PDB file of C-alpha atoms and ligand atoms in Angstrom:
ATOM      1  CA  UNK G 850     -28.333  12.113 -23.983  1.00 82.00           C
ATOM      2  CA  UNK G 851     -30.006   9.212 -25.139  1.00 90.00           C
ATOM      3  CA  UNK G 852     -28.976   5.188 -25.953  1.00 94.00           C
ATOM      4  CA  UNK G 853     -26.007   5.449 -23.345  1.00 96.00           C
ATOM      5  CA  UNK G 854     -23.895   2.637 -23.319  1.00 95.00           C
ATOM      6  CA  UNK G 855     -21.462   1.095 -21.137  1.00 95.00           C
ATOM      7  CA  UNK G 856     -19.167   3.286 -23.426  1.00 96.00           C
ATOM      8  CA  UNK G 857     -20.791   6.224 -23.251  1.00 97.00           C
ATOM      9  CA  UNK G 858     -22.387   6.929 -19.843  1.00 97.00           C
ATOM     10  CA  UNK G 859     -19.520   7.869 -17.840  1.00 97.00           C
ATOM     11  CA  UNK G 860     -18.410  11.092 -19.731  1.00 97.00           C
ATOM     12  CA  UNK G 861     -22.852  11.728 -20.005  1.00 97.00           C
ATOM     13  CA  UNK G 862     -22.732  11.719 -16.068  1.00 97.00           C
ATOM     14  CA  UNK G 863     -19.711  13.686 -15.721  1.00 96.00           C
ATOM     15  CA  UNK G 864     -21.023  16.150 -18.505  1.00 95.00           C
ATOM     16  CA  UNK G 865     -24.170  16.905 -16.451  1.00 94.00           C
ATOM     17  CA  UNK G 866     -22.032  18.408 -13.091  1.00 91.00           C
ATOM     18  CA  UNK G 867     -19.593  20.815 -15.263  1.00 85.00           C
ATOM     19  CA  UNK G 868     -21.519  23.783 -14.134  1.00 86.00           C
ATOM     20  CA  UNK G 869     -21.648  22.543 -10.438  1.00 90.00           C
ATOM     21  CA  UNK G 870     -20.893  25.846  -8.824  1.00 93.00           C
ATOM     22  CA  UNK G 871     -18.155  24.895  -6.443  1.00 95.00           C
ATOM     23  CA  UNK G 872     -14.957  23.782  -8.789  1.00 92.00           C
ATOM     24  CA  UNK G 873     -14.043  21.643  -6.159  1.00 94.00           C
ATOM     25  CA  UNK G 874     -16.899  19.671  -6.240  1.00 94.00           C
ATOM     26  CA  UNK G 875     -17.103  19.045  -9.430  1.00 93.00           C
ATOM     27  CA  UNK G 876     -13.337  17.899  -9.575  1.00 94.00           C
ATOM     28  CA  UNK G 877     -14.115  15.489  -6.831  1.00 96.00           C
ATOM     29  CA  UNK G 878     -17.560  14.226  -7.958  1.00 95.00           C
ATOM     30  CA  UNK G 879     -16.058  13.671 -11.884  1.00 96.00           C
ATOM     31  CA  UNK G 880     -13.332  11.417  -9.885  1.00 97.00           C
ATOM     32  CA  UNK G 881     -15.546   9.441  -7.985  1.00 97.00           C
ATOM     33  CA  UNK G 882     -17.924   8.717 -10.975  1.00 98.00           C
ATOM     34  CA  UNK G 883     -14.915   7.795 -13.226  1.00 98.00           C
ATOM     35  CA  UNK G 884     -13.310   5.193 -10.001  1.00 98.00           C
ATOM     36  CA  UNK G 885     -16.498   3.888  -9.586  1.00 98.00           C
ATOM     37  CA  UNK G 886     -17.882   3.365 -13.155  1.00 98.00           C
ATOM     38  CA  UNK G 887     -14.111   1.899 -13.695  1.00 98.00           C
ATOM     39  CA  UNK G 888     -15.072  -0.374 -10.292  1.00 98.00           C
ATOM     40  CA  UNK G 889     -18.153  -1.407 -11.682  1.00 98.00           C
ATOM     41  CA  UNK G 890     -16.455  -2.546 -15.422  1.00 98.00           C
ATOM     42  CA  UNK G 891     -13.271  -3.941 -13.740  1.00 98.00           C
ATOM     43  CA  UNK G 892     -15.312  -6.810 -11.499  1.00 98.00           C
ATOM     44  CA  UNK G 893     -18.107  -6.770 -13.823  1.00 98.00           C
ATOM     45  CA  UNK G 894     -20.645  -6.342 -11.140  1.00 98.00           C
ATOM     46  CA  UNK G 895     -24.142  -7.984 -10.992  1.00 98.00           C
ATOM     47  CA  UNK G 896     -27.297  -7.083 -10.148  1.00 98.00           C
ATOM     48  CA  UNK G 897     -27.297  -9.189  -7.184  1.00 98.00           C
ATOM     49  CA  UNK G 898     -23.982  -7.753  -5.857  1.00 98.00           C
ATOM     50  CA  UNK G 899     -24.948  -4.245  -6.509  1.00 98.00           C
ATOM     51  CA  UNK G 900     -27.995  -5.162  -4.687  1.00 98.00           C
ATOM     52  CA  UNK G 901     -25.890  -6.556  -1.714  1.00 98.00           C
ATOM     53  CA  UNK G 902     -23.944  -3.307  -1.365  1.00 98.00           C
ATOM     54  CA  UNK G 903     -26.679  -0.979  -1.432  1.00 98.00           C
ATOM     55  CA  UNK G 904     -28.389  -3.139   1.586  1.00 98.00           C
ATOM     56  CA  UNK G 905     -25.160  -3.014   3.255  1.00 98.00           C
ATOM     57  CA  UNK G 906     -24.584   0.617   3.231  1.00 98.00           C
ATOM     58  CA  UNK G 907     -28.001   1.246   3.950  1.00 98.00           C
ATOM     59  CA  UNK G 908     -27.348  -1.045   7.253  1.00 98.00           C
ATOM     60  CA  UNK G 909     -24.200   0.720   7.967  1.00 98.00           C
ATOM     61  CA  UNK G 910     -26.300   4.354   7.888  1.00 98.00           C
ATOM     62  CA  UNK G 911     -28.817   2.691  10.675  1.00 98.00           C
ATOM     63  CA  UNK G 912     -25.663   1.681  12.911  1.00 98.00           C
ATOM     64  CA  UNK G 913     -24.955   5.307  13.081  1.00 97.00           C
ATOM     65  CA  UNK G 914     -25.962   7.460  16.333  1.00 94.00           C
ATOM     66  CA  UNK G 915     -24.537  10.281  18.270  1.00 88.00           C
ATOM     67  CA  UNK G 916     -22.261   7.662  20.053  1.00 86.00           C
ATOM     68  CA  UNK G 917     -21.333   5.490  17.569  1.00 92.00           C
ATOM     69  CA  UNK G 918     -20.300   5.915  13.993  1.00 95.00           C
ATOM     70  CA  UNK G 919     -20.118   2.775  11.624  1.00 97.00           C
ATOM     71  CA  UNK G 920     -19.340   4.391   8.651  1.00 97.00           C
ATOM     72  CA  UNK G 921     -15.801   5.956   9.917  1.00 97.00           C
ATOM     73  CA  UNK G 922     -15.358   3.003  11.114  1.00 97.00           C
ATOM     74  CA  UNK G 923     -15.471   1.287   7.644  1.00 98.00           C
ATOM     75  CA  UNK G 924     -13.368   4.615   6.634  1.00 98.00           C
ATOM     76  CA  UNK G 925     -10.756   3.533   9.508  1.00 98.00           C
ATOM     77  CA  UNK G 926     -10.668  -0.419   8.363  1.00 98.00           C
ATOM     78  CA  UNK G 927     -10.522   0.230   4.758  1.00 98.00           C
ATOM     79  CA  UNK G 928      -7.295   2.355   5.296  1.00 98.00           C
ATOM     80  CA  UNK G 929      -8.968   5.603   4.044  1.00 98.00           C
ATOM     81  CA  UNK G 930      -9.228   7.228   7.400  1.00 97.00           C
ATOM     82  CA  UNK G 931      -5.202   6.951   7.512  1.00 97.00           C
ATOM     83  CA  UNK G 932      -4.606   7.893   4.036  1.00 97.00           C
ATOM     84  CA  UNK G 933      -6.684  11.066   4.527  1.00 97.00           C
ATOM     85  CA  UNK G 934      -4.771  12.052   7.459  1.00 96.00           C
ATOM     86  CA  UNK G 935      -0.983  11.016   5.480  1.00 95.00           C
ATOM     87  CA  UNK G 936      -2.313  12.952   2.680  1.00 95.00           C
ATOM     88  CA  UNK G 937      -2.926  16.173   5.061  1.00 93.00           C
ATOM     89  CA  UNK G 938       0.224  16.044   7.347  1.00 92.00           C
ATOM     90  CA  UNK G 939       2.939  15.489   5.743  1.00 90.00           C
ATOM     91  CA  UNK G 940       5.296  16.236   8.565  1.00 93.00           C
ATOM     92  CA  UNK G 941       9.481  15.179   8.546  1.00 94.00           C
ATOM     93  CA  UNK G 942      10.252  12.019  10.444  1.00 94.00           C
ATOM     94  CA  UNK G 943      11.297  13.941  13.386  1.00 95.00           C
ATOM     95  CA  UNK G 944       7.915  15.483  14.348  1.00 97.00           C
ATOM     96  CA  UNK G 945       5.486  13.451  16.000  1.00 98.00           C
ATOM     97  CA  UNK G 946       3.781  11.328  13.484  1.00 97.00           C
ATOM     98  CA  UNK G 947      -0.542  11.479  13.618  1.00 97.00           C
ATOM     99  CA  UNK G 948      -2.842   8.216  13.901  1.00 97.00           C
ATOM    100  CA  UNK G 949      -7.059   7.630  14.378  1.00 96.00           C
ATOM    101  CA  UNK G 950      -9.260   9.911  16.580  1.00 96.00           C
ATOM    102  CA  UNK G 951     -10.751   6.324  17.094  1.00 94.00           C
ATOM    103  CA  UNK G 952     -14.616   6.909  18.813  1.00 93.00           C
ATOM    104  CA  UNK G 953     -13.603   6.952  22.149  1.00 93.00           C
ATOM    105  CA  UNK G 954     -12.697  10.766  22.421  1.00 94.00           C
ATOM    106  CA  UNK G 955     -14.534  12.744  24.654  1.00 92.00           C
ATOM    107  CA  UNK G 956     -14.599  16.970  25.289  1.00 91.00           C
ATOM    108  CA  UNK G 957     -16.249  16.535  28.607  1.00 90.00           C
ATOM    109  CA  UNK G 958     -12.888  15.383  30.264  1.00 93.00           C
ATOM    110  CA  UNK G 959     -12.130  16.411  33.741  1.00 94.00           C
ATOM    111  CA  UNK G 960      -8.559  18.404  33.456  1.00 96.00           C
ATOM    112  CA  UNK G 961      -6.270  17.381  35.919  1.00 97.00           C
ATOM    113  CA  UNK G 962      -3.382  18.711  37.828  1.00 96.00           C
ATOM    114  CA  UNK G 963       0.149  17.474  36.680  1.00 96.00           C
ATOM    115  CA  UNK G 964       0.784  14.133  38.668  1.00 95.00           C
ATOM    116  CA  UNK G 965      -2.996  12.762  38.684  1.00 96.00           C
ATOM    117  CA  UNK G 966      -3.643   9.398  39.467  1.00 96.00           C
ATOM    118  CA  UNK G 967      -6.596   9.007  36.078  1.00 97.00           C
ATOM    119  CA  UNK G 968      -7.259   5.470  37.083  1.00 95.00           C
ATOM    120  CA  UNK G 969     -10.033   6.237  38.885  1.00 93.00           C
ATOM    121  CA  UNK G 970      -9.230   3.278  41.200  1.00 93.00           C
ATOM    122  CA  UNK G 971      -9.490   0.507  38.282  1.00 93.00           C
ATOM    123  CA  UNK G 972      -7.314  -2.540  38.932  1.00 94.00           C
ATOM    124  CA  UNK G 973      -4.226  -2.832  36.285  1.00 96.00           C
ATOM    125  CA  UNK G 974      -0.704  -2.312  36.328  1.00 97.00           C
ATOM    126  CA  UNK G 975       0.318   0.753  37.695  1.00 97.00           C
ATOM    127  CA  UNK G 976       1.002   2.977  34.578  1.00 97.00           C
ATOM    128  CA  UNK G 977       3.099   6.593  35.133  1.00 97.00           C
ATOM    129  CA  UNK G 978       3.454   8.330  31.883  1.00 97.00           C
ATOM    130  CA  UNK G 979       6.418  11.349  31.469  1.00 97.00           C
ATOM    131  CA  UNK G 980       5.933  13.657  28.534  1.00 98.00           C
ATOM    132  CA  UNK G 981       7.484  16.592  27.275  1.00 98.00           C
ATOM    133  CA  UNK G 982       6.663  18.469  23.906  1.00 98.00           C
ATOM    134  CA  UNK G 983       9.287  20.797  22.532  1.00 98.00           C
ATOM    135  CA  UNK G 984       9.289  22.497  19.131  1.00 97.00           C
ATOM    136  CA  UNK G 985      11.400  21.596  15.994  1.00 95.00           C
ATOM    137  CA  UNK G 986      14.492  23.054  17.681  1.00 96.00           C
ATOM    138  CA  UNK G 987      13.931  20.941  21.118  1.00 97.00           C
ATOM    139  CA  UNK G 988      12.483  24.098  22.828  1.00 98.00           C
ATOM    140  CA  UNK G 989       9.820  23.466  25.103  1.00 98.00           C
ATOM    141  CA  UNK G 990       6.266  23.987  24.395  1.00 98.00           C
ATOM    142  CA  UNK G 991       4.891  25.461  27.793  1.00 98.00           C
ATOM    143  CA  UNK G 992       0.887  25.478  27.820  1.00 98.00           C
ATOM    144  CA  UNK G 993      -0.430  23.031  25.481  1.00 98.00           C
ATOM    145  CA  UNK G 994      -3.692  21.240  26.285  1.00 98.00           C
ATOM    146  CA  UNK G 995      -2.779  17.189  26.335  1.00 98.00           C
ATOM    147  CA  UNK G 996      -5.677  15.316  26.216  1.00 98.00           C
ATOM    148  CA  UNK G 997      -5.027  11.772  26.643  1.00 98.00           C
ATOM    149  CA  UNK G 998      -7.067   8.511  26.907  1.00 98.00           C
ATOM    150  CA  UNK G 999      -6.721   5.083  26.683  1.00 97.00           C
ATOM    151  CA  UNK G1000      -8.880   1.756  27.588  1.00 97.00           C
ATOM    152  CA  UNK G1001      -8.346  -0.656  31.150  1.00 96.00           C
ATOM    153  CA  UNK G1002      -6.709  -3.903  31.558  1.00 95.00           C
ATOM    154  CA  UNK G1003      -9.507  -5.240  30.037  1.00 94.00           C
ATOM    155  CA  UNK G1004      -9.484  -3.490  26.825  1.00 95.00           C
ATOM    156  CA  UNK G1005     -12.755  -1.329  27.773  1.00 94.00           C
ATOM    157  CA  UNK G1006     -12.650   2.335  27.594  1.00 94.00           C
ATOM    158  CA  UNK G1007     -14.869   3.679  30.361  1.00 92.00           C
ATOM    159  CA  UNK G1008     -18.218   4.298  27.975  1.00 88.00           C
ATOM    160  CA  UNK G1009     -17.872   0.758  27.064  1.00 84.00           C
ATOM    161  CA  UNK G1010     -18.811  -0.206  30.860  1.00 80.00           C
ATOM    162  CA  UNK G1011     -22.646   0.573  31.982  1.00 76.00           C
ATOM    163  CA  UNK G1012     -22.361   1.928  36.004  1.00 74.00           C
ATOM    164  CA  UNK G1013     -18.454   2.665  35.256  1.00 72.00           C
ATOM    165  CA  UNK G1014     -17.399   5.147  37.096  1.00 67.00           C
ATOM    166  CA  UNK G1015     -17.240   8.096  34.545  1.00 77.00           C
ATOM    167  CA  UNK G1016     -15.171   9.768  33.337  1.00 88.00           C
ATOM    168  CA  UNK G1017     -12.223   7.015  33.845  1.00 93.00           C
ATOM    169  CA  UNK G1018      -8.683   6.490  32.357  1.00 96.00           C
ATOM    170  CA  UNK G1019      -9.119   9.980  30.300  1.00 97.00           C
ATOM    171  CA  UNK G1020      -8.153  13.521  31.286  1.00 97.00           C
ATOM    172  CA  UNK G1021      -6.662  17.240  30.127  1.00 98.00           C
ATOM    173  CA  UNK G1022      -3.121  18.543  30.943  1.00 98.00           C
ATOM    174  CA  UNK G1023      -1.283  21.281  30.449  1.00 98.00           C
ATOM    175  CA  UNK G1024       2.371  21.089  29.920  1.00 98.00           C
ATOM    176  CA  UNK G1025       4.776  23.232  32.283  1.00 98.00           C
ATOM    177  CA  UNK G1026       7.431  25.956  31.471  1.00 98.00           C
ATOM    178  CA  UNK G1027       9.685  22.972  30.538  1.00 98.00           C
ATOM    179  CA  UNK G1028       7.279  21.088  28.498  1.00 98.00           C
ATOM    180  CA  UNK G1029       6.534  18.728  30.931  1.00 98.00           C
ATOM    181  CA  UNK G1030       3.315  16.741  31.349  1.00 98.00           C
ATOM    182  CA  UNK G1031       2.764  13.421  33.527  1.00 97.00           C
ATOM    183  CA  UNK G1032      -0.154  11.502  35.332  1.00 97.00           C
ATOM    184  CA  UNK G1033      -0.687   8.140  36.580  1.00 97.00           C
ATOM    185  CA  UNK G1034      -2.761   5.251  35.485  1.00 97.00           C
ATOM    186  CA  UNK G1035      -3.032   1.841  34.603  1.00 97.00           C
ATOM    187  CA  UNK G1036      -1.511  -0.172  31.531  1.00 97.00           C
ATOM    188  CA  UNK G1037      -4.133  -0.171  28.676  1.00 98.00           C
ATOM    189  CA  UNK G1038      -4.640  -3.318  27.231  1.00 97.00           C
ATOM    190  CA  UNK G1039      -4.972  -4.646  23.221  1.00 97.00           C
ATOM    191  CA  UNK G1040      -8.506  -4.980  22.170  1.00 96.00           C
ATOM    192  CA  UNK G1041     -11.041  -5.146  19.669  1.00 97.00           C
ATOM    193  CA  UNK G1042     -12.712  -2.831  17.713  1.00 96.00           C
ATOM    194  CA  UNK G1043     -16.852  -3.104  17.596  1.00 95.00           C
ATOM    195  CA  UNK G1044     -17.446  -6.173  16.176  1.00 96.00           C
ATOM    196  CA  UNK G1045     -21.170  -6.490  16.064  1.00 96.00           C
ATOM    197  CA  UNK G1046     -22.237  -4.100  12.704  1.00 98.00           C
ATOM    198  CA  UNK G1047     -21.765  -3.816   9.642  1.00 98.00           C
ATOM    199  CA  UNK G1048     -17.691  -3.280   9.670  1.00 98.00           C
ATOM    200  CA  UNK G1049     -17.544  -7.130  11.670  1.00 98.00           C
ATOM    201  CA  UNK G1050     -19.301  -8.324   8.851  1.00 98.00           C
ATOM    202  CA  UNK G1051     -16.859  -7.136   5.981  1.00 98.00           C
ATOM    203  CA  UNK G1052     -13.707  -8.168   8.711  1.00 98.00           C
ATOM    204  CA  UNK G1053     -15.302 -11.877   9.609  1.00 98.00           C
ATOM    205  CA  UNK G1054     -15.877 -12.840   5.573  1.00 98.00           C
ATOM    206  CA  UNK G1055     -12.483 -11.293   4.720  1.00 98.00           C
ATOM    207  CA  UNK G1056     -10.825 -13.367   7.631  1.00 97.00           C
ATOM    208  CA  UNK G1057      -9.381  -9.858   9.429  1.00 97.00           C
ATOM    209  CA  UNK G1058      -8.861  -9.710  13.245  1.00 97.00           C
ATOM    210  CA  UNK G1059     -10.815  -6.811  14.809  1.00 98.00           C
ATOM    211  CA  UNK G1060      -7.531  -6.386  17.579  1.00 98.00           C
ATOM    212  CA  UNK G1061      -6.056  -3.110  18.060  1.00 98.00           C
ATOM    213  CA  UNK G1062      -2.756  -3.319  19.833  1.00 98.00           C
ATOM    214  CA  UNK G1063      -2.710  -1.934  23.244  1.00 98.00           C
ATOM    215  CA  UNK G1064      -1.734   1.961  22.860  1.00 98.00           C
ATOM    216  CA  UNK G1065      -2.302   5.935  24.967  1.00 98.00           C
ATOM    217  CA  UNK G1066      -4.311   8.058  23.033  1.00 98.00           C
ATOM    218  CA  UNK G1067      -3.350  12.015  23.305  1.00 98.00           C
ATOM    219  CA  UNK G1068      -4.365  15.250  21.041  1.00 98.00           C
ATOM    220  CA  UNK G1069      -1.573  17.954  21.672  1.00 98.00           C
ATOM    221  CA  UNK G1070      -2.815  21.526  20.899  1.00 98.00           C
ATOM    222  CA  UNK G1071      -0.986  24.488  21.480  1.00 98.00           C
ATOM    223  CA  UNK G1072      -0.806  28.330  19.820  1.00 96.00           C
ATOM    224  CA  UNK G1073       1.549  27.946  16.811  1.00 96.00           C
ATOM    225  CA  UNK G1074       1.380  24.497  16.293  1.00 97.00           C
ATOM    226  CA  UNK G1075      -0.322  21.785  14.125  1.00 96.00           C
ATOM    227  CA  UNK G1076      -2.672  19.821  16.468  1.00 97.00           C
ATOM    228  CA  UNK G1077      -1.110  16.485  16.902  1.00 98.00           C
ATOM    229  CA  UNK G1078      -3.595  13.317  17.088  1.00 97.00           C
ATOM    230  CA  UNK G1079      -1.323  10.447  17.884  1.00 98.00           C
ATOM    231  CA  UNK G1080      -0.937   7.240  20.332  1.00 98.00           C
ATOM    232  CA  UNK G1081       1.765   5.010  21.740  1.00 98.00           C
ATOM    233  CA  UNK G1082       1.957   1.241  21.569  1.00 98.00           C
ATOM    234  CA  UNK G1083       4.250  -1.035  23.443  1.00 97.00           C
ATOM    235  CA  UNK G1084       6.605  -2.186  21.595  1.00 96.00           C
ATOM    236  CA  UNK G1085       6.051  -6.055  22.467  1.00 94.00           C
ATOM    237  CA  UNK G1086       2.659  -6.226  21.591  1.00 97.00           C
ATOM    238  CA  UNK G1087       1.444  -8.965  19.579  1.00 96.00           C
ATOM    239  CA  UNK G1088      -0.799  -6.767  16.881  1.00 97.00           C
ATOM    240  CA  UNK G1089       1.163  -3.865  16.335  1.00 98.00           C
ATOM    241  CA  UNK G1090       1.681  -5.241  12.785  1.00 97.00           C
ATOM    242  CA  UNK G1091      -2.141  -6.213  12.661  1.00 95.00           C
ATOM    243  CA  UNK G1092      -3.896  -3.007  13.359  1.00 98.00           C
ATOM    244  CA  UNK G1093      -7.271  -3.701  11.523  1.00 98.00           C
ATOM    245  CA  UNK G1094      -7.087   0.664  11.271  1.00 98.00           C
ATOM    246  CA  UNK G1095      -3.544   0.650   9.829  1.00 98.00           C
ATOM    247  CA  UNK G1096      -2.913   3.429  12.995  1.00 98.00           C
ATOM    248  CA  UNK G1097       0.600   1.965  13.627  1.00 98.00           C
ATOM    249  CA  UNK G1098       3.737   3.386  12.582  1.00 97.00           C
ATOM    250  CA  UNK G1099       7.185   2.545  13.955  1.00 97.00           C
ATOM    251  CA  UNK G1100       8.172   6.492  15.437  1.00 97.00           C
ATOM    252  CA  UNK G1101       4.614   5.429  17.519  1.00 98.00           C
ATOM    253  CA  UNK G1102       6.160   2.086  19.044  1.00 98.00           C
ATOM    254  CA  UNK G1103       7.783   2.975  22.425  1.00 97.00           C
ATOM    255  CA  UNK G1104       8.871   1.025  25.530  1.00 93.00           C
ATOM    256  CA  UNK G1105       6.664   0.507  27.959  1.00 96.00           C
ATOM    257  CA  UNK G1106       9.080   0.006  30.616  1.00 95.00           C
ATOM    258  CA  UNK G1107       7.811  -2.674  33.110  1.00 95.00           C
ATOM    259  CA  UNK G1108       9.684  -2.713  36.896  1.00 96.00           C
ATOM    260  CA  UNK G1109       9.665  -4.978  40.162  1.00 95.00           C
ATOM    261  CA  UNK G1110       8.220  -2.910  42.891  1.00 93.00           C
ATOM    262  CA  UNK G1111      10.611  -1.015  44.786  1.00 92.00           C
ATOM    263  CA  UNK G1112      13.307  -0.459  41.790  1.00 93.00           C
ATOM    264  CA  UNK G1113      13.438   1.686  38.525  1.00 91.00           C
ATOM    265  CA  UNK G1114      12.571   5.525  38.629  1.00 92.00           C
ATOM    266  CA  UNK G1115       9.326   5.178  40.509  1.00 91.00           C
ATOM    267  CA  UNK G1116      10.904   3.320  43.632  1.00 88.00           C
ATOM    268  CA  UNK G1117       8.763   3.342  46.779  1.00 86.00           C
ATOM    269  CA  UNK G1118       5.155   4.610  44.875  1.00 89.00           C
ATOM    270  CA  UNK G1119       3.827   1.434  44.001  1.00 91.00           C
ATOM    271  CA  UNK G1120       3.268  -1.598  46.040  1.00 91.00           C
ATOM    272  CA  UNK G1121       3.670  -4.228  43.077  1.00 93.00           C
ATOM    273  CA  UNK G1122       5.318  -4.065  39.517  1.00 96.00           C
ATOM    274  CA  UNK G1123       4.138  -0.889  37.517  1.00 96.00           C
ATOM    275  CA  UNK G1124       5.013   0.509  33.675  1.00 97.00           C
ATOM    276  CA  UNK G1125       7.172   3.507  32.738  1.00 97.00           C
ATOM    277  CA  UNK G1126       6.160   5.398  29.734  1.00 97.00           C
ATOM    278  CA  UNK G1127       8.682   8.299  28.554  1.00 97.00           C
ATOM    279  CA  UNK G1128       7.833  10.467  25.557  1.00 98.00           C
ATOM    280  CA  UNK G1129       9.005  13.177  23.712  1.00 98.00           C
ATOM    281  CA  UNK G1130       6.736  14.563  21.581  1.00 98.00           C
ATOM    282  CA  UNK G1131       7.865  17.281  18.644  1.00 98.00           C
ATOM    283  CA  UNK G1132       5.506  19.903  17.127  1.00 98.00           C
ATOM    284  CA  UNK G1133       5.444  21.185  13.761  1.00 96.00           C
ATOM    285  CA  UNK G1134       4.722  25.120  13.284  1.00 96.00           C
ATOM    286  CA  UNK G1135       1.458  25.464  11.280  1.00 93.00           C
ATOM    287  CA  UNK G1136       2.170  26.390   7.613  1.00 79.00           C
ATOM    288  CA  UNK G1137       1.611  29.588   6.411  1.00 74.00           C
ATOM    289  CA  UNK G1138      -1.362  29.840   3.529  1.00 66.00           C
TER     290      UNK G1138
HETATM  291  C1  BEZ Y1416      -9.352   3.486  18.953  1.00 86.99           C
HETATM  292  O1  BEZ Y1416      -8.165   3.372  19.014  1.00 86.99           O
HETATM  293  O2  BEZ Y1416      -9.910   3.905  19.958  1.00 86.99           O
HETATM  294  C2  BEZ Y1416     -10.087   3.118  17.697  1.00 86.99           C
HETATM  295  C3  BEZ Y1416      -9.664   3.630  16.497  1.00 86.99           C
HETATM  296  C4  BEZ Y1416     -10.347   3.316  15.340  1.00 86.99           C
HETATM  297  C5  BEZ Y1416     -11.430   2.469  15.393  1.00 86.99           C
HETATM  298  C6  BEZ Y1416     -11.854   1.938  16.600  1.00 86.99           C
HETATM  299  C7  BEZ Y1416     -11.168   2.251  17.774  1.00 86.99           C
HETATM  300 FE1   FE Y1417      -8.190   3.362  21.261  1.00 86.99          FE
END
């Protein structure tokens, strides 16, 4: 393996992993060598951008701590995060559909009784959110854990806020014999994702808006079932079709009801206007190996 040329030295890598072990490995590492040699040929990359690249992944590495994780980030804004996940649930149109984890997940979640008021006494619009989960055949799914979450009228989840009271806006559930879950909260808000690293580089010189549109995070897990990672946007916000984590699709998009005080379902339990959120969401068996 000597005098490699720009003709040569992709197959000379890929020759030296053949007898990695693990098949699967070496599948995946003779792809990425071939994509990225290809990459490297197709823009005809200098020395200087190479250069640039390698100080910018190195950067994105430091960014990353137990609480905060630059490099899914990058995953989640170059559309790999998403693809990943199409790739390993393909599910029919009528089961609920996943999106992003997104960093703001948390285990340590109180869980709450059905009916709790999650707000923690933050100001907002009064939010009260109705779910049910059923099965394929509309059955209901009694038991499964619902974790949900979802930022203030701000835009802040509540480890974005020093002193916050903690945990905030975030909580466990378990549905009923009919499938039911519900709490009480306030109305999330749009807002963006962290700016100040690496990932706000690459979306300020490419001219991308960091917004996320306004959306309830909630992880459905129950016996039998594909875990479900989803959220729900309204359907009038302004980013849905600029999510800078291509999270949105349109089965995701539901009305966030908004009535005067005194009217609608809720009559009588809030002293001002205040959101309705009804969803059903449908579980997919897990497949059989
Ligand atoms: C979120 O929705 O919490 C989120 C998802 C991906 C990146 C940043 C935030
Ligand atoms: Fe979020």
């Amino acid at each position: 393996m000597r005098d490699l040329t720009s003709d040569t030295i992709t197959e000379a890598v890929i020759s030296t992993m053949r007898d990695a072990k693990d098949s699967r490995l070496a599948e995946i590492l003779e792809s990425l060598v071939r994509h990225v040699h290809a990459f490297v040929e197709e823009v005809a990359l200098t020395e200087e951008e190479w250069a640039q690249g390698v100080d910018f992944l190195t950067r994105t590495g430091q960014l990353c701590t137990s609480t905060r994780q630059e490099f899914i980030l990058l995953s989640d804004v170059l559309g790999v995060t998403m693809l990943v996940d199409a790739l390993s649930h393909r599910r029919p149109a009528e089961a609920t559909q996943n999106s992003v984890l997104g960093p703001f997940f948390r285990d340590d979640r109180p869980q709450q009784p059905d009916a709790a008021d999650i707000s923690a006494g933050l100001p907002g619009t009064p939010l009260f959110f109705e779910g049910l989960v059923v099965d394929r055949a509309g059955a209901p799914v009694a038991g499964a854990a619902v974790d949900v979450w979802h930022s203030d009228a701000d835009g802040h989840y509540d480890v974005d806020v020093p002193g916050r009271v903690d945990p905030a806006m975030r909580a466990l559930f378990r549905t009923d014999e009919t499938g039911h879950f519900g709490f009480r909260s306030i109305r999330p808000s749009s807002y963006p994702i962290p700016g100040d690293g690496t990932v706000g580089e690459l979306m300020g010189a490419t001219g991308r808006s960091l917004m996320r549109p306004a959306h309830v995070h909630l992880l459905i897990e129950a016996s039998g079932f594909q875990r479900v990672t989803t959220m729900l946007f309204p359907s009038d916000d302004p980013y849905l079709d600029a999510d800078p984590v291509f999270g949105v699709k349109q089965s995701l998009v539901a009305p966030y009801d908004t009535y005067d005080a005194g009217t609608g379902p809720c009559r009588g339990r809030t002293d001002g206007p205040y959101t309705l959120l009804r969803h059903t969401f449908v579980l997919e068996p897990v497949l059989a190996d």
